Amino acid sequence: MRSDVIKKGVTRAPHRSLLKALGITDEEMNKPFIGVAQAANEIIPGHLHLKNIAQAAKDGIRMAGGVPFEFSTIGVCDGIAMNHEGMKYSLPSRELIADSIEVMAKAHAFDALVLVPNCDKIVPGMIMGAIRVNIPTIVISGGPMLAGFHQGENIALSNVFEAVGKFQTGSISEKQLKEVEDYACPGVGSCAGLYTANSMNIWSEAVGIALPGNGTIPAVDARRIRLAKHAGIKIMELLEKEVKFLDIISKKAIENAIAVEMALGGSSNTMLHSLAIAIEAGIPFSIDDFNRIREQVPQLCSLSPAGSYYIQDLDRAGGISALFKELSRKKIIHLGEMTVTGKNVGQNIKDALILNNKVIRTIENAYNSKGGIVFLKGNLAPQGGVVKSSAVHPDMLIHQGPARVFNSEEESTKAILEGKIKKGDVIVIRYEGPKGGPGMREMLTPTSAIAGMGLDKEVALITDGRFSGATRGASIGHVAPEAAMGGPIAIVEEGDIIEIDIPEKKLNIKLEEEEIKERLKKLKVPESKAKTGYLKYYTDLVGSADKGAVRNM
C-alpha cells in the first residue's frame, strides 16, 4: 500500500505515534488510508451540508475495510462573489484547490481519495489536483438545490438577478423583488438551474469518475446520502483493483462528457474547465474538438435558465443515464469507456429509460440538431470565444450592431441600469480576462439586467471575461487573446460594427485588416491591476482562456 511509507517499519515509529494521537489503532495501521477531501463551509449554500456527505462516504469506506481521513479545501460562492472584487478570486481559487488536493494527498501518502465538492470551481479544482496524484479516486458531489416556488412557478437564482433588471425598469415593485429574493433559493445544494456547478457535477458523472446519479440527485434527497456511502464502498473496490484516476479519465471519456453537456446545453464554463482538466491529464484537446462534437450531438434538453425545467426534473426524467442511452442511439457515445462503477458506460446505461420525454427529448424530436455550446472565431477572436447557443433567442443567432465599449464590468452595469443601452447594441466588456480582470470574472449582473429589461432578444454582450452558467442571451465570453494580452478586443472603438454569426461560428469586427493592424500597433495595454497578494501571483502565471486559463509553470 502507498500509505505503508508512513506506517511500516522501525523508522516509522514516530509517524505511527502521531497517527495514534488521532486514535488510530494498530489494527487500523494494516488497512488502507483513504483521504476524504471536502469543501464544507458556512458561506456557500451548496457546501453547508458537505460534512454530512463526507461522513456518509467515510461510513462506506469503513464498511469496506478502509480508514478514512477527512480534510478540507477552500471554496468561493460565485453568486455571493458576483459583481464586486470577490469575483476576481473565483477562477483563481480553482488553482489553490488543485494545489491543496495535491499537497494533502502526497504529503500524507493516501492510498486513495474521495472528493466531496459541489460548486463551480471546486469540482474542477479537486479533479485537477487528484489527476496530479493519480491514485484511485471517486467524486461524490453535494447535489443540486431544489428549485424555489413563487406564484405558481419554479424559480432559481437567475430569476433574482433578472428581477433586479425588472425592478429598474419599473416592471415589478420592490415588494415583488423581495418575494423573488425570499423564495428562489429554498435550501442547501448547488443552485437549481443548469449553471456551472450542476454542469460540472454532471460532467463528473458523464466522464465516469462519479457514480450514476451524482449530477442530478437533489442535495436533500436521502438517495444522496446512500450514493455517498456507495462511493465510499466503491473507492475500496477501485483500490483493490488498482484502478487509478487516469485509467478512467481518457480523451474518449472527456468526449462523452462534452457530448452530454452539448445535449443539455450546459454552462459554457464547462468548456474552460474541460480544457484545464485535459491539460492536467496530458490529453490533447482544443476548442476545435468541442465544435466537432457539437456537430454530431443534438440538443435534447432545455433546462433553466434557457428553459423551464430544473435539475430535479432531469433527475425524475431518468437522469444522465437516460440521456446517455438516447444519445447512444446515434452512435456518438463511447460505450466501452470504464467508469468508477467497475462497469463500462454501455453496461451502466443498459436498463436506463427516459421517464419524461418533455424533459429529455428523443433524437427525432430534438430542440436543435446540434449541441447547445459553440466556439466562434474571427478577427475579433482569433483564438476563439464561446457562447451558450441553447440560451440564445433565434433572432440573435445572427446579429450586427454598433459596439458599446466598457473597460470593466462595473462600467457596463452602470450604463445598462441607467438605460444607456439601446436595441441592436453590442456591449463589449474587456480587460476582464484571466490576466486583465484579473481572474476572468463572470458577468451575470449585466446579462441578467439586460434580460430583466427585456433586451436579451435585441442586445449582445461580448467579453474576454466569463459568463455565469445562469446567463442567457447572445453572451459571448472567453474571447481570446484577451485585451490584457493585446488581443483585437482591446482595439474596438465606440460605434465599430460587430458581426455575430453563431450558425457559421464567426465573430468579427467590420474593419479592414490594415486598420486592425494599425490600431494594434498603437495599442498601449494598461498595467496589471494586481499589485500584491495572490492575484499578483496568479496574474503573472495564468495563461489564455482557449488553453483553460491554467497557470504557465
PDB file of C-alpha atoms in Angstrom, residues 1 31-34 57-68 111-114 136-138 229-243 340:
ATOM      1  CA  MET A   1       0.000   0.000   0.000  1.00  0.00           C
ATOM      2  CA  LYS A  31      -5.701  -1.110   6.482  1.00  0.00           C
ATOM      3  CA  PRO A  32      -5.705   1.310   3.538  1.00  0.00           C
ATOM      4  CA  PHE A  33      -5.703   5.020   4.366  1.00  0.00           C
ATOM      5  CA  ILE A  34      -8.284   6.940   2.319  1.00  0.00           C
ATOM      6  CA  ALA A  57     -18.623   8.438   2.368  1.00  0.00           C
ATOM      7  CA  LYS A  58     -16.475   7.665   5.426  1.00  0.00           C
ATOM      8  CA  ASP A  59     -19.134   5.228   6.638  1.00  0.00           C
ATOM      9  CA  GLY A  60     -18.903   3.443   3.305  1.00  0.00           C
ATOM     10  CA  ILE A  61     -15.109   3.332   3.492  1.00  0.00           C
ATOM     11  CA  ARG A  62     -15.224   1.803   6.965  1.00  0.00           C
ATOM     12  CA  MET A  63     -17.857  -0.744   5.879  1.00  0.00           C
ATOM     13  CA  ALA A  64     -15.492  -1.819   3.103  1.00  0.00           C
ATOM     14  CA  GLY A  65     -12.426  -2.101   5.358  1.00  0.00           C
ATOM     15  CA  GLY A  66     -10.662   1.227   4.928  1.00  0.00           C
ATOM     16  CA  VAL A  67      -9.595   4.010   7.297  1.00  0.00           C
ATOM     17  CA  PRO A  68     -10.879   7.449   6.208  1.00  0.00           C
ATOM     18  CA  ASP A 111      -3.858   5.123  -0.830  1.00  0.00           C
ATOM     19  CA  ALA A 112      -6.967   6.575  -2.486  1.00  0.00           C
ATOM     20  CA  LEU A 113      -9.159   9.682  -2.497  1.00  0.00           C
ATOM     21  CA  VAL A 114     -12.843  10.548  -2.226  1.00  0.00           C
ATOM     22  CA  PRO A 136      -7.749   5.574  -7.136  1.00  0.00           C
ATOM     23  CA  THR A 137     -10.246   8.444  -6.823  1.00  0.00           C
ATOM     24  CA  ILE A 138     -14.017   8.918  -6.867  1.00  0.00           C
ATOM     25  CA  LYS A 229     -21.971   5.558   1.171  1.00  0.00           C
ATOM     26  CA  HIS A 230     -21.742   3.610  -2.068  1.00  0.00           C
ATOM     27  CA  ALA A 231     -18.958   5.949  -3.217  1.00  0.00           C
ATOM     28  CA  GLY A 232     -17.041   5.048  -0.046  1.00  0.00           C
ATOM     29  CA  ILE A 233     -17.535   1.354  -0.741  1.00  0.00           C
ATOM     30  CA  LYS A 234     -16.570   1.749  -4.413  1.00  0.00           C
ATOM     31  CA  ILE A 235     -13.311   3.517  -3.663  1.00  0.00           C
ATOM     32  CA  MET A 236     -12.167   0.406  -1.820  1.00  0.00           C
ATOM     33  CA  GLU A 237     -13.033  -1.718  -4.861  1.00  0.00           C
ATOM     34  CA  LEU A 238     -11.099   0.643  -7.127  1.00  0.00           C
ATOM     35  CA  LEU A 239      -8.126   0.439  -4.765  1.00  0.00           C
ATOM     36  CA  GLU A 240      -8.243  -3.349  -4.680  1.00  0.00           C
ATOM     37  CA  LYS A 241      -8.338  -3.480  -8.492  1.00  0.00           C
ATOM     38  CA  GLU A 242      -5.620  -0.809  -8.719  1.00  0.00           C
ATOM     39  CA  VAL A 243      -7.773   1.426 -10.951  1.00  0.00           C
ATOM     40  CA  VAL A 340     -15.924   4.009 -11.220  1.00  0.00           C
TER      41      VAL A 340
END
